[in-house]
mmCIF file of C-alpha atoms and ligand atoms in Angstrom:
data_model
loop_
_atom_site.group_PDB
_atom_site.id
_atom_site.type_symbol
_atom_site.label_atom_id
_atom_site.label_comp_id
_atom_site.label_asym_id
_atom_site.label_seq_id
_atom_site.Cartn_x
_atom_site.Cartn_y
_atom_site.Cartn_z
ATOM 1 C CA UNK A 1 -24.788 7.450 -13.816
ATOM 2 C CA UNK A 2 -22.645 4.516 -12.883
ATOM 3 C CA UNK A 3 -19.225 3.139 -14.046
ATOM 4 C CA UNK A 4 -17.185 0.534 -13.142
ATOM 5 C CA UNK A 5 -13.610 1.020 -11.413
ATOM 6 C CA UNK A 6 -11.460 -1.495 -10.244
ATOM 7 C CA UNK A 7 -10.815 -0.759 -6.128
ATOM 8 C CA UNK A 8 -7.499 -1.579 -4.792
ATOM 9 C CA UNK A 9 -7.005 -0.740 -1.496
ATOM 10 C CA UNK A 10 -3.427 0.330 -1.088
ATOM 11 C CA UNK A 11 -1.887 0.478 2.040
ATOM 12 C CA UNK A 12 -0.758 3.769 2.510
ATOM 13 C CA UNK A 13 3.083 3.861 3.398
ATOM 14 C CA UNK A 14 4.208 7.182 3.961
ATOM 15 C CA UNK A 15 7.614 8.375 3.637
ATOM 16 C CA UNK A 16 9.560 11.952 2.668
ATOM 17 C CA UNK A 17 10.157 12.822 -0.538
ATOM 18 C CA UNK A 18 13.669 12.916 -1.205
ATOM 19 C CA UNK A 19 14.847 16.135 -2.005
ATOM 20 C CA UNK A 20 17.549 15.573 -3.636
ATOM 21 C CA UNK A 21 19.780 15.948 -0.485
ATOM 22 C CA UNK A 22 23.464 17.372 -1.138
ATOM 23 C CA UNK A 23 25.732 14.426 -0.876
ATOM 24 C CA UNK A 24 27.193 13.946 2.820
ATOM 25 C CA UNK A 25 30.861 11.717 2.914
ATOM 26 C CA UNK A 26 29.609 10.928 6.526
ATOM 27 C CA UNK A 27 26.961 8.467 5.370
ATOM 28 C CA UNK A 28 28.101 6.081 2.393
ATOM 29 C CA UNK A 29 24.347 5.729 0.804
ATOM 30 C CA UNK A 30 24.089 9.250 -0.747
ATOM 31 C CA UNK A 31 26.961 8.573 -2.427
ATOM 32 C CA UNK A 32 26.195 5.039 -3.842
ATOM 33 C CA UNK A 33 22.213 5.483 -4.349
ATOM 34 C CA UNK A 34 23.043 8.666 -6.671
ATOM 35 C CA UNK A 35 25.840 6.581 -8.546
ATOM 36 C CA UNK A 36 23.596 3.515 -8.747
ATOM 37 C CA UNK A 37 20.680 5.896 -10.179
ATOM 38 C CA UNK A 38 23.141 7.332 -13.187
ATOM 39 C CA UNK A 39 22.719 10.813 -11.046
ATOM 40 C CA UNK A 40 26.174 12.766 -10.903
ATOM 41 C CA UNK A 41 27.035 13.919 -7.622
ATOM 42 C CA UNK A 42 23.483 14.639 -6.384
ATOM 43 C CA UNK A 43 23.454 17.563 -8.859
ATOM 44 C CA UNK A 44 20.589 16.411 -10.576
ATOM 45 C CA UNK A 45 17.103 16.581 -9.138
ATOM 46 C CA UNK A 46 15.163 13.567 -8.558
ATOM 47 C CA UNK A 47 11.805 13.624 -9.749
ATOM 48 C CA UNK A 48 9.217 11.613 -7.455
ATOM 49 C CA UNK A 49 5.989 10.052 -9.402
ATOM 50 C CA UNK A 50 3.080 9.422 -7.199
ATOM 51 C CA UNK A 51 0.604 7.233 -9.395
ATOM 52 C CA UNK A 52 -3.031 7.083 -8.905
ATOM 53 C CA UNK A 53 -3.846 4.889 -11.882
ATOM 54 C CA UNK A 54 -1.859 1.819 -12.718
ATOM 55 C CA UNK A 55 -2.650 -0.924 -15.569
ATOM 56 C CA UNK A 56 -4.201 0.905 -18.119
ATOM 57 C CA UNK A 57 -7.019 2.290 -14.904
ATOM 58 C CA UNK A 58 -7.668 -1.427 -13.934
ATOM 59 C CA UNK A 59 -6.513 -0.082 -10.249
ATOM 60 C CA UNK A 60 -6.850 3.180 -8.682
ATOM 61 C CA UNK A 61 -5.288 4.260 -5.608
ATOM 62 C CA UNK A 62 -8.315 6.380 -4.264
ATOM 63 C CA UNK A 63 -6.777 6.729 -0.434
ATOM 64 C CA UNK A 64 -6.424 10.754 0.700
ATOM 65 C CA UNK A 65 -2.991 10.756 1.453
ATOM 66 C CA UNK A 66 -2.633 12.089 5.028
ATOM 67 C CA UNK A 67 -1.954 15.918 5.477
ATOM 68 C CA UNK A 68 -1.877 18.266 8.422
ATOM 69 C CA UNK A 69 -4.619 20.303 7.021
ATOM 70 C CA UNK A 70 -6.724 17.100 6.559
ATOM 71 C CA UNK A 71 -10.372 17.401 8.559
ATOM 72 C CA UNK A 72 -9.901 15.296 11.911
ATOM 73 C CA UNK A 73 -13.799 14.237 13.241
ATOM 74 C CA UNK A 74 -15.260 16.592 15.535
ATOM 75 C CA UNK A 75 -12.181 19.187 15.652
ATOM 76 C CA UNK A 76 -11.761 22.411 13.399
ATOM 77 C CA UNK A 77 -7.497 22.124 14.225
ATOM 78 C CA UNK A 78 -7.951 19.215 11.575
ATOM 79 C CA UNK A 79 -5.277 16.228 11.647
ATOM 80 C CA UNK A 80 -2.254 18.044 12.961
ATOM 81 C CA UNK A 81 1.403 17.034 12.987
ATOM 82 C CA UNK A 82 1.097 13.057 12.863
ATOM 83 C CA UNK A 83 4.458 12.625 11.365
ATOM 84 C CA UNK A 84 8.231 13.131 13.592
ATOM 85 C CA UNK A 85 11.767 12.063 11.789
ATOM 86 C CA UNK A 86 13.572 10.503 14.710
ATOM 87 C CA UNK A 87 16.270 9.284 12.951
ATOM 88 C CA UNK A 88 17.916 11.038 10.093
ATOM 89 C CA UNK A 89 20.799 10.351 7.883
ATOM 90 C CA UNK A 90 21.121 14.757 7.970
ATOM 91 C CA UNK A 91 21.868 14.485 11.193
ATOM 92 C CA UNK A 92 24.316 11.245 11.709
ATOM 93 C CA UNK A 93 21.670 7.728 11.942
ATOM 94 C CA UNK A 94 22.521 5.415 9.281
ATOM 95 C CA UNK A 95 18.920 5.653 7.821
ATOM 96 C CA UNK A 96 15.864 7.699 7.932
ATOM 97 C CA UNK A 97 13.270 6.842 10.472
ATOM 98 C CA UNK A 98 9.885 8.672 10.724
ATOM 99 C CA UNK A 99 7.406 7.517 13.514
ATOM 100 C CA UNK A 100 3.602 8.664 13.507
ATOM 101 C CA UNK A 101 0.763 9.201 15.399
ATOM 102 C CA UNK A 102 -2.978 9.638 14.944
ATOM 103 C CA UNK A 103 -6.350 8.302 15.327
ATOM 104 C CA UNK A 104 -6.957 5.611 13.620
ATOM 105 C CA UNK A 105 -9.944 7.158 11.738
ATOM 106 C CA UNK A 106 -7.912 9.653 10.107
ATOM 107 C CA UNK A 107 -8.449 9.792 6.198
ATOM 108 C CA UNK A 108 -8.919 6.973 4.358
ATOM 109 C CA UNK A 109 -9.665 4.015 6.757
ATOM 110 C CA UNK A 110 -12.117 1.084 6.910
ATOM 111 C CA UNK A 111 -14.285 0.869 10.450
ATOM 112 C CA UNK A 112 -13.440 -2.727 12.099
ATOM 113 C CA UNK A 113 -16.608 -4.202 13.496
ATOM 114 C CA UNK A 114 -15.686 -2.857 16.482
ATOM 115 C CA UNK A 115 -16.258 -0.065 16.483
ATOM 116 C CA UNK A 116 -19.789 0.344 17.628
ATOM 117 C CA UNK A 117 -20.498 -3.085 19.455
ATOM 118 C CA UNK A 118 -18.448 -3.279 22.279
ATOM 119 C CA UNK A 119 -18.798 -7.070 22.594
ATOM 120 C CA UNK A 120 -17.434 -7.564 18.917
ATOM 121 C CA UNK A 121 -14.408 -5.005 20.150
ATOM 122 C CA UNK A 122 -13.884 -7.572 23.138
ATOM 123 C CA UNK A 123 -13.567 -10.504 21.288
ATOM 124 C CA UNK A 124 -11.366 -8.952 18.982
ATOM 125 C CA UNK A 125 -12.943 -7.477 15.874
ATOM 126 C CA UNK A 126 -10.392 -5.646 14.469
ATOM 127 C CA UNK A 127 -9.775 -4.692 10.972
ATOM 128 C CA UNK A 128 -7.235 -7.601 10.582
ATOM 129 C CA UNK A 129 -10.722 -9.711 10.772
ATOM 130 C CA UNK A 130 -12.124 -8.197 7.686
ATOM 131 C CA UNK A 131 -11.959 -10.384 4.614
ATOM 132 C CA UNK A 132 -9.704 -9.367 1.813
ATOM 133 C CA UNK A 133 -11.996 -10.732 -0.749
ATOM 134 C CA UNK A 134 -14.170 -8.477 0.154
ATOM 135 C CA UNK A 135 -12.056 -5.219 0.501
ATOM 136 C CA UNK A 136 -10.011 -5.842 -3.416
ATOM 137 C CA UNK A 137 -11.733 -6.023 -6.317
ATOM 138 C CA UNK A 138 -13.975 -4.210 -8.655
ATOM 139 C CA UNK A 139 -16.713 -1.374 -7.361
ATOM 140 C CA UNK A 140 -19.777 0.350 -9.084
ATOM 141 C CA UNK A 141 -19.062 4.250 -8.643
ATOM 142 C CA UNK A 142 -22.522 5.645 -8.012
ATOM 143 C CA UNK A 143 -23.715 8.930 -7.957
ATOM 144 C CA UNK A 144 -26.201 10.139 -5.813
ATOM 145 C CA UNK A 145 -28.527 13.231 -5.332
ATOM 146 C CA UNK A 146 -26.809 15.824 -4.422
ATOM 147 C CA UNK A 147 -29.609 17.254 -2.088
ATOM 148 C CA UNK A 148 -30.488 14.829 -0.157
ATOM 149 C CA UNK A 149 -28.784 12.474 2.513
ATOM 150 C CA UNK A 150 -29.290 8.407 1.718
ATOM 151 C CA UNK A 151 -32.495 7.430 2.367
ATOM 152 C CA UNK A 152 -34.126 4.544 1.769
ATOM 153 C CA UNK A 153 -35.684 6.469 -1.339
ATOM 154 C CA UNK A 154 -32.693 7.161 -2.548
ATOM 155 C CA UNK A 155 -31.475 3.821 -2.500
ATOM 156 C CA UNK A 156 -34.143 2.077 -4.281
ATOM 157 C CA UNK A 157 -34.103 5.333 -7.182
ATOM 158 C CA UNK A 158 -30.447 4.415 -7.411
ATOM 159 C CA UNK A 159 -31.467 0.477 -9.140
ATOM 160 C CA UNK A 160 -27.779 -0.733 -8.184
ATOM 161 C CA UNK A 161 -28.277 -4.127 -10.118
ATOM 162 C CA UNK A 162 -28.617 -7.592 -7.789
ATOM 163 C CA UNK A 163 -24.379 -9.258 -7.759
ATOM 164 C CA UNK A 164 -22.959 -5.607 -7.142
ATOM 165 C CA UNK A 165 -20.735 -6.281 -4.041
ATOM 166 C CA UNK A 166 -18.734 -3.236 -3.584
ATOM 167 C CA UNK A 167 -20.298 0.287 -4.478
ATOM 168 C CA UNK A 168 -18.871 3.870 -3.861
ATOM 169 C CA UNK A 169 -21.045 6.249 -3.082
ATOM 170 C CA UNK A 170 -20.084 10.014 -4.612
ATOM 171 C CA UNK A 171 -22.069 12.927 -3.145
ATOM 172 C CA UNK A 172 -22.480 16.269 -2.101
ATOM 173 C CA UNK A 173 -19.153 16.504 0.000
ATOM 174 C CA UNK A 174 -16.842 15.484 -3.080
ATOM 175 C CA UNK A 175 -18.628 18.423 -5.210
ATOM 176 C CA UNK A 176 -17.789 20.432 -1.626
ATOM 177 C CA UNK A 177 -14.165 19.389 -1.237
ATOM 178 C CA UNK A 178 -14.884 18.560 2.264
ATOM 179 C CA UNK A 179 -11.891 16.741 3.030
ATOM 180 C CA UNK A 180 -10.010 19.332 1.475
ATOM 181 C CA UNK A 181 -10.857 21.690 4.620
ATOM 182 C CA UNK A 182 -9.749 21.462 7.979
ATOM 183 C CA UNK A 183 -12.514 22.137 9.972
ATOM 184 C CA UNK A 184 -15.241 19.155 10.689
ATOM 185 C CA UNK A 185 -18.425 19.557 9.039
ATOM 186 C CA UNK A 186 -21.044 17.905 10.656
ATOM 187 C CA UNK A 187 -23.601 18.412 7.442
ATOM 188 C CA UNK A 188 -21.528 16.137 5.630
ATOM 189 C CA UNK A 189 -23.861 13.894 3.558
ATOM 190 C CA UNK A 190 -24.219 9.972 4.680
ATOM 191 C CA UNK A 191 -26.225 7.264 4.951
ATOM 192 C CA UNK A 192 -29.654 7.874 6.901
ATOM 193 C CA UNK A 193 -30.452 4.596 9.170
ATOM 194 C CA UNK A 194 -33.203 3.435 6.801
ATOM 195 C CA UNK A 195 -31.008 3.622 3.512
ATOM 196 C CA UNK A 196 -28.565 1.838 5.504
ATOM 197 C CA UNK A 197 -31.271 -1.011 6.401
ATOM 198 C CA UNK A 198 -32.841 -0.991 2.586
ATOM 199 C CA UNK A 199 -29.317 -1.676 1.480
ATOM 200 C CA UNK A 200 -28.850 -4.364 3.487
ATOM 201 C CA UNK A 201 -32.229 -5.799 2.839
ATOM 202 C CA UNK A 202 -32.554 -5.493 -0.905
ATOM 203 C CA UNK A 203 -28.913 -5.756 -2.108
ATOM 204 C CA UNK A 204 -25.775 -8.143 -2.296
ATOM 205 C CA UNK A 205 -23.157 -5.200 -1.841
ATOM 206 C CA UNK A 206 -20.788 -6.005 0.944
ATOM 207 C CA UNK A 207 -18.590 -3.042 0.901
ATOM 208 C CA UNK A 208 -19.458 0.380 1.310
ATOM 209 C CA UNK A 209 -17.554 3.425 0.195
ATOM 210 C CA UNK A 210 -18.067 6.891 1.071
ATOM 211 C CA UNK A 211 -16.581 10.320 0.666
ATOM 212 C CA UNK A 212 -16.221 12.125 4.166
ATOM 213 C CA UNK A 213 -15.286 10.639 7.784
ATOM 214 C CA UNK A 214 -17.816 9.057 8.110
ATOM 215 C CA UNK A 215 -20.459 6.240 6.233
ATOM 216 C CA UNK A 216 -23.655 7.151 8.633
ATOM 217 C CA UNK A 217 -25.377 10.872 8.143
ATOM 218 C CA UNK A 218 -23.927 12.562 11.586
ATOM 219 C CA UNK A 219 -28.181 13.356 12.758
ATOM 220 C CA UNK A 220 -28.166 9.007 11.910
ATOM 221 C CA UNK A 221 -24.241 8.568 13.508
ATOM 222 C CA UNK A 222 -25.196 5.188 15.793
ATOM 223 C CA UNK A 223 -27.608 3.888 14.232
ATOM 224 C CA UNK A 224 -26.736 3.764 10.597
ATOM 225 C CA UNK A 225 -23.171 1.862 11.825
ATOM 226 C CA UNK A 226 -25.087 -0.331 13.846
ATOM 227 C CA UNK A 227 -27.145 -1.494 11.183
ATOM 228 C CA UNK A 228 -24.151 -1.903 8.442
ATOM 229 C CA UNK A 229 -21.595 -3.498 11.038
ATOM 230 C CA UNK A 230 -23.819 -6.066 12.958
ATOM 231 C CA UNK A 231 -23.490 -8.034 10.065
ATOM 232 C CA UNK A 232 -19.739 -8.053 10.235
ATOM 233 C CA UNK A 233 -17.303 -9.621 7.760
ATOM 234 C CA UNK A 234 -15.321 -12.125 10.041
ATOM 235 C CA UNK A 235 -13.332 -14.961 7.918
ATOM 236 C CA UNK A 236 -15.177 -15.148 4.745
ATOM 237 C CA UNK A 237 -17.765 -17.402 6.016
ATOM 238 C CA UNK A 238 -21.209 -17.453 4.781
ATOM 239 C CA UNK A 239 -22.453 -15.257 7.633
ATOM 240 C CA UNK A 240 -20.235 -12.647 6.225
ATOM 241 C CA UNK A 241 -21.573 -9.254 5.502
ATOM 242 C CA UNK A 242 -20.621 -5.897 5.518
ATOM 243 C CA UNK A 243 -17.266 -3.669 4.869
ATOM 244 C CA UNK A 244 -17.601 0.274 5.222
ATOM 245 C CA UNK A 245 -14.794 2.020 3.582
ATOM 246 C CA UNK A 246 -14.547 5.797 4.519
ATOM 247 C CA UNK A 247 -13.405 8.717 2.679
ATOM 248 C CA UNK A 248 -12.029 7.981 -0.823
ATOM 249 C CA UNK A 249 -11.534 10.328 -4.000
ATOM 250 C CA UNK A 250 -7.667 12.078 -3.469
ATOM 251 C CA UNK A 251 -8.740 14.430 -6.183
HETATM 252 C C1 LIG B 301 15.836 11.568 5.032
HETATM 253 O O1 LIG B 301 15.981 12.526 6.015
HETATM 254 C C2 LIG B 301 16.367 13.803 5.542
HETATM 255 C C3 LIG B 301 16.608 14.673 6.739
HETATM 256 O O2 LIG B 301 17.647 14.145 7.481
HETATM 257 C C4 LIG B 301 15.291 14.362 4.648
HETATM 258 O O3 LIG B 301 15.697 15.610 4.114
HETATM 259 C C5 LIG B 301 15.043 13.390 3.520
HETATM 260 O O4 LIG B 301 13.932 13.856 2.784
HETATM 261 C C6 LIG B 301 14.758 12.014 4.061
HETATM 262 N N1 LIG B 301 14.635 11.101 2.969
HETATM 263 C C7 LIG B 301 13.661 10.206 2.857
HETATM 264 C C8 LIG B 301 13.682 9.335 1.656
HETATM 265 O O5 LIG B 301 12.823 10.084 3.708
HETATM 266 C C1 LIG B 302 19.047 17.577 13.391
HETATM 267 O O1 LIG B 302 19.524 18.014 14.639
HETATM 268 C C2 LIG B 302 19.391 19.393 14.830
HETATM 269 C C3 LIG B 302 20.089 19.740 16.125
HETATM 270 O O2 LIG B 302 19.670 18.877 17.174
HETATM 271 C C4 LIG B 302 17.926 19.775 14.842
HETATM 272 O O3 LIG B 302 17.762 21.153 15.014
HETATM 273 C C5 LIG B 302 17.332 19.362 13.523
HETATM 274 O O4 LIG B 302 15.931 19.624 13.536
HETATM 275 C C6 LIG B 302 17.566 17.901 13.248
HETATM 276 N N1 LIG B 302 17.127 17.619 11.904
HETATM 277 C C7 LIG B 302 16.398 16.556 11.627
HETATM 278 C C8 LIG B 302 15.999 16.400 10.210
HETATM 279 O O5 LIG B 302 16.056 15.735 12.473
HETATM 280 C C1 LIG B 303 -27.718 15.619 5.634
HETATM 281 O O1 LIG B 303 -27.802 15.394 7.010
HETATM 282 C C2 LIG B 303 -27.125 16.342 7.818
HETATM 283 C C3 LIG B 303 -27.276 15.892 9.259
HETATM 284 O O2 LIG B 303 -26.688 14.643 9.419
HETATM 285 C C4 LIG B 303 -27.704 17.711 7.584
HETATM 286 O O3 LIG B 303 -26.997 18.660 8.343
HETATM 287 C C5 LIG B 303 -27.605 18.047 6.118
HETATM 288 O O4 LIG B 303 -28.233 19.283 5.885
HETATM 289 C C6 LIG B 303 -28.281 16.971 5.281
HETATM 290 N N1 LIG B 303 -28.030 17.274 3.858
HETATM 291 C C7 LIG B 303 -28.999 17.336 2.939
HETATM 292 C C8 LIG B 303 -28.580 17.720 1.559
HETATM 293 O O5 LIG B 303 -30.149 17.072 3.200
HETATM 294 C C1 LIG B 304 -13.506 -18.634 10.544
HETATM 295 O O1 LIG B 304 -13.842 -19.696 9.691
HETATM 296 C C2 LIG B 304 -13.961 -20.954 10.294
HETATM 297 C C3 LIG B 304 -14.343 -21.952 9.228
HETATM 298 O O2 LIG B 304 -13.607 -21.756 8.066
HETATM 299 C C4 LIG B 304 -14.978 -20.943 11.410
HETATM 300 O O3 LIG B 304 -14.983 -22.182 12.069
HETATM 301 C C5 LIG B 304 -14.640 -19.845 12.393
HETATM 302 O O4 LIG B 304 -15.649 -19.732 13.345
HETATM 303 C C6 LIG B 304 -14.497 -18.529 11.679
HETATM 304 N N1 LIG B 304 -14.078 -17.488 12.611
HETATM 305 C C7 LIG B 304 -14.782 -16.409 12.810
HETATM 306 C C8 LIG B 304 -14.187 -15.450 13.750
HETATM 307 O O5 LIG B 304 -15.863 -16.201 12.282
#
């Protein structure tokens, strides 16, 4: 129960919706940007469009996009206020200005090398080191049983063909909603340290998608990451390996 999509990662940019603001003389953009978009005096509302599927479905935008109520790891408060307006035309600045603030495995995020192996986070693993190539382009969506975590069983019943590079894994915690709740779940579903080693052993996929916070099962937390991110992705040389992509599916 497989089908192709074409994965785009999209950086998220966040920014306010404009709410159609009533026009202030004080700051010379409302007036212009509502003349320039045919809009009468800020009367009319203006309608945002957020897009999930662009080209005829050839790219999705799968990223969460961040909320307050989004589940932070290992907290039931969940993500929080991450988002402050510093600077606002309401109030005088000649241009809106937001600053944030959370951790940097807050929804939809990739895990840099890093993050487990301290002596790839000293010499400077980051994400910026992960190759592009392999983070864009197209993905098998996969299914898996729904009562089990992923095994090395349930990778080999799975028969992802040989050239598959990038595969998303749906499961259990999509059918749950689990990033739709605010509270941390621990008995999320993820990869089990032996799927995680049959993968690498018996397939060519070199990016890894799942649906909660985190790729490894949370009884499996260390060692399933330490098996996918040894083999890191550095430059696109041929040691290359492995990308882990974590938490996708907005709806
Ligand atoms: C700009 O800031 C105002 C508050 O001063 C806010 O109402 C509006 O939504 C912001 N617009 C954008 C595009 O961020
Ligand atoms: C504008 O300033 C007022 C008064 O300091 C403050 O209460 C309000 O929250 C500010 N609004 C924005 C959008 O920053
Ligand atoms: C998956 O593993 C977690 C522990 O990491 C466990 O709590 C959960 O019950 C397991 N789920 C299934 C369906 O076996
Ligand atoms: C990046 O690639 C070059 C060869 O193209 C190689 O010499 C270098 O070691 C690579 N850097 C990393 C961090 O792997």
């Amino acid at each position: 129960m497989a089908k192709i999509v074409g994965l785009m990662l999209l950086v998220q940019i966040l920014f306010l919706a404009a709410t159609g603001a009533a026009a202030s003389s004080a700051h010379p953009a409302y007036e212009e940007e509502a003349a320039a978009c045919g809009v009468g005096g800020g009367e009319e509302e203006l309608v945002v469009i957020r897009r999930e599927e662009y080209d005829g479905g050839r790219i999705l935008d799968i990223t969460h996009a961040y909320r307050e109520d989004m589940p932070s790891w290992e907290t039931d408060e969940g993500l929080g206020q991450f988002l402050w307006l510093p600077k606002s035309m309401k109030n005088g600045s000649l241009a809106n200005n937001s600053e944030m603030k959370m951790p940097t495995h807050s929804g939809t995020h990739v895990d840099a090398p890093g993050h487990v192996f301290q002596h790839y986070f000293e010499a400077g693993f980051d994400v910026d080191t992960l190759d592009l190539e392999v983070l864009n382009g197209p993905a098998l969506l996969v299914d898996v049983p729904r009562d089990k975590n992923i095994t090395a069983e349930v990778m080999e019943s799975l028969h992802i063909p040989k050239g598959v590079r990038r595969v998303l894994f749906r499961t259990l915690n999509t059918d749950r909603k689990l990033m739709w709740k605010k509270e941390c779940h621990t008995d999320y579903i993820g990869f089990m340290e032996d799927g995680a080693q049959w993968l690498v052993d018996n397939t060519d996929i070199k990016l890894v998608g799942v649906d909660y916070l985190s790729v490894a099962a949370y009884a499996d937390l260390i060692p399933s990451h330490l098996v996918f991110l040894k083999s890191r992705i550095s430059n696109g040389t041929s040691d290359a390996r492995f990308c882990i992509i974590v938490v996708l599916w907005s709806g």
